[in-house]
Amino acid sequence: MEQKKKKTSSAKTLQTAREAGNFGKRILASARLAAEEGKPVAWSMVDWWLGGTIAKAIGIELCYPENYGAFCAAVRKAEPFLDYAENDGVPNTTCGYARNGIGYTRRLKENNFIIPEDAPGGGMPKPLFLLGCGAVCDARYKWFQSMGRYMDVPVWTLEFPQTGVAEFFMPGYKEENIKFMVRELRSFVEFLEKLTGRKMDWDNLSERLDTTFKTHELAHKVDLLRKSVPSPAVNTDFWAIMIPHLYLPDDKEALAFYQRVYEEVKYKVDNKIGAIPNEKYRMAFAELPPWHTLGIFDEFAAKHGIAFAIESWNYHAPSPLPESEREGVNDPLELIARYSFHKFNEYTPTAQLNCMDPTIFTAPYLKWVEDYRIDGLFCHPLLSCRPATYTLMHLRNLLMEKCKVPSVVVEGDIVDLRVFNEEEAHVKIEAFIETMDHYREIRKKEGFEW
Amino acid sequence: MNELKGLARAAQIYLDPQQRARELKAEGKKIAGYLCCYPPVEIMTALGYVPIRILGDMNEPITEADAYLPTVMCAFYRSILDVAMKGRYDFLDAFIGAHACDGAERVSYIWRSYLKSPCSFYLDVPHSNHAAAIDFFKVQLNYLKDELEKTSGCNFSQEALREAVKLYNKQRSLVRSLYKLNRQDPPLVSGSEMLQVMVSIMCIPAEEGNSLLEEVIEEVSNRSAGPGQKKGRILIWGSLIDNIAMTKLIEDCGLNIVIDDTAIGTRSFWVDVDETSDPFEGLAVRYLDKIVCPRTFRDTKGTRSEDLDNRFKYLKIMAKEWNVNGVYFNIIRNCDIHGYEIPEVRDYFEDIGIPVLVIEQDYSTTALEPLRTRFQAFAENIG
Ligand code: SF4
Ligand code: SF4
């Protein structure tokens, strides 16, 4: 019998999305080149533009173990690193990206910091320091601290306050948060200056910031266009095009790239060209994807006409910083702090309206289901990323209670493909179609707009 | 009923830790429940609240929490939400959540979304002990004070806060004295007795806790039959333990638990609050900087070994002063905070010749038995 070989990656529907992979490769290649030339390189967590831009402005090249984890998973080469980290005592329940990074670092050390020949994507060079971050998850700083163990390099943790919904609205609370972030960023600049012996290039920083705002504005406009029916782009497109805005938004090439993304998506909207041929259902996806099996979304589209219209809150660029927040702010560090804080709290009014916590990972979806006319939520609880999983049950309850939007749960992992059961996912989606139909009727009866 | 004293009284309180709070509530007192070791009990006390530590329950199968939390999270915090959803903490007048770790943070949020109490506050705890973080934390503590004051029925006074600081410093010093009795061989207090005392004093008013501690110290100082000498003297490091089923199992396997670095143990009591002119200053420094928990990031210091000393030297000191010959790492499964730390702390102890046993456990009394052989083997190994 002829065996059909399963496709693991997605074909992507946007031409620009197909080109976006180059950015990921470029990040790694630039870091290696910098290391060869004796320039400083650091490993950074995604920090929602808090510290990365600052480090780059002082002349440090960055690469991202988190993205490297996703890359190793996508090419199905993460397992040996996972095993190698576990073998040193790191629990197999910790973040898959972290174990991938720890396993990689352990191998790098044993190879006298010469990148192993078989390192996926060419590998990451030894860093001068590690840039952790307090946003979103404990792994973001504990993982980096634990990696320092193999390299004897300093770790800096960027503070990121995590506010409650009611507290956010307390008098003066927000400004205290910003003040704290700015002070922390100043200490970070001092740390960098001491470590590199260089002086901060403030003009360069302001310029980078300016580019970041422009890139993000375009990324945000693309998100707005995606509200159109039929959906002009889907989740697999987004997970490709997000690389430049998440990691390189301050890069002129990323800005130019986003201009093209915007034009491509706009053209599709203007001409009512859907990303998938026969859109029947619009779903949202929470939160991190199964990188190793993205092709499954193409199958859902082909089989059931499901367009994933919006996904992964945490990866999206925020709406532009309101003018009122920029007015009179000349310190680039303050602008950075305000912008990052804005990313995490712009949906707090939605949370307040619904009497719920938290804003992060939860409130955006309450708004999105209406804006994007969502029929159902695909929940992807992860074996190894708890922070993006903790609130999924809560989110399901809220969507059902407040918006009559049902959800389907398919367990898996970002890196560990052994725990993702494709057949089961197909069976569940098949059954879920009827549920979505049912709740469409209910929403209609109850006077919802979609 | 309250005629019981010392260890017997602690054992009684431990059996139903919230009972005393419910009694006090019936008498008109206000009760504040808080998560983890970071919300300062001094502030709650100064405003007339009786602070009680919110606990999980290893005996209670997790059923209700499944609808709100995924199974992949720390079972201790899942258990907390589970018993809360079943009504165990319905009597609280104030709920103080905290950003101690991801688990504590998300449970604080979800708790507030479903369980409403007259006062509720989410305390953001910064990740580091940087100067700016301590200042920010001080501001947070002031917000906590403001929020509690709204429902406390009394006005805040600096004087009352200073008194509360003294009261709890006394408690801390009594706790340290109690632990010191375990430096001798055999130790005077078993790990299970110690845990009963720790749980008790976290769930009753501080004055009562202090009397209880004084009684226990007197009682055990004069006892002839303590836990007796076992094969090994161990330190427990890691995620918290709040059920004596765990400590009893360890002790039954031939190990004396003489000291710990866990959150329902020394970590909550080891250091005092400095009596600063602005009491919030002393509180912010004590809670954010002086409590040593791996959830707080400390800047890298010098070489790797200097850095490790900066983070873990206190453990070396504890091990030496309590003369331990083995360390048990108690890791509640899915506890990232301690999980990432395992290889480093393990190597740190092994470098000074102290063997380590690492166990990831599921915070359930029904899942303990399979661990017995591992503790027995460890006892044989170090004995
Ligand atoms: S958010 Fe999840 S996947 Fe990302 S670093 Fe944190 S634990 Fe890992
Ligand atoms: S055991 Fe770990 S995850 Fe659980 S509360 Fe403690 S630090 Fe948090």
CSV table of N, CA and C and ligand atoms in Angstrom, one decimal, chain B residues 74 76-77 101 239-240 332 334-338, ligand 2:
chain,number,residue,atom,x,y,z
B,74,CYS,N,1.7,23.4,39.0
B,74,CYS,CA,2.1,23.0,40.4
B,74,CYS,C,0.8,22.6,41.2
B,76,PHE,N,0.3,22.1,44.2
B,76,PHE,CA,0.0,22.8,45.4
B,76,PHE,C,-0.9,23.9,45.2
B,77,TYR,N,-0.6,24.7,44.1
B,77,TYR,CA,-1.6,25.8,43.8
B,77,TYR,C,-2.9,25.3,43.2
B,101,CYS,N,5.5,33.3,42.3
B,101,CYS,CA,6.0,32.5,41.1
B,101,CYS,C,4.8,32.5,40.2
B,239,SER,N,10.5,23.0,47.2
B,239,SER,CA,9.1,23.5,47.3
B,239,SER,C,8.6,23.1,48.7
B,240,LEU,N,7.5,23.8,49.0
B,240,LEU,CA,7.0,23.6,50.4
B,240,LEU,C,6.4,22.3,50.7
B,332,ILE,N,7.9,19.9,44.1
B,332,ILE,CA,6.5,19.6,43.7
B,332,ILE,C,6.5,19.7,42.2
B,334,ASN,N,6.2,20.3,38.4
B,334,ASN,CA,5.9,21.5,37.7
B,334,ASN,C,6.3,22.8,38.5
B,335,CYS,N,7.1,22.7,39.5
B,335,CYS,CA,7.5,23.9,40.2
B,335,CYS,C,8.8,24.4,39.5
B,336,ASP,N,8.7,25.3,38.5
B,336,ASP,CA,9.8,25.8,37.7
B,336,ASP,C,10.9,26.5,38.6
B,337,ILE,N,10.4,27.2,39.5
B,337,ILE,CA,11.3,28.0,40.4
B,337,ILE,C,12.4,27.1,40.9
B,338,HIS,N,12.0,26.0,41.5
B,338,HIS,CA,13.0,25.1,42.1
B,338,HIS,C,13.6,24.2,41.0
C,2,SF4,S1,6.1,24.9,44.8
C,2,SF4,FE1,7.0,26.1,43.1
C,2,SF4,S2,5.3,26.6,41.7
C,2,SF4,FE2,4.5,25.9,43.6
C,2,SF4,S3,4.1,27.7,44.8
C,2,SF4,FE3,6.1,27.0,45.4
C,2,SF4,S4,7.5,28.1,44.0
C,2,SF4,FE4,5.5,28.2,43.2
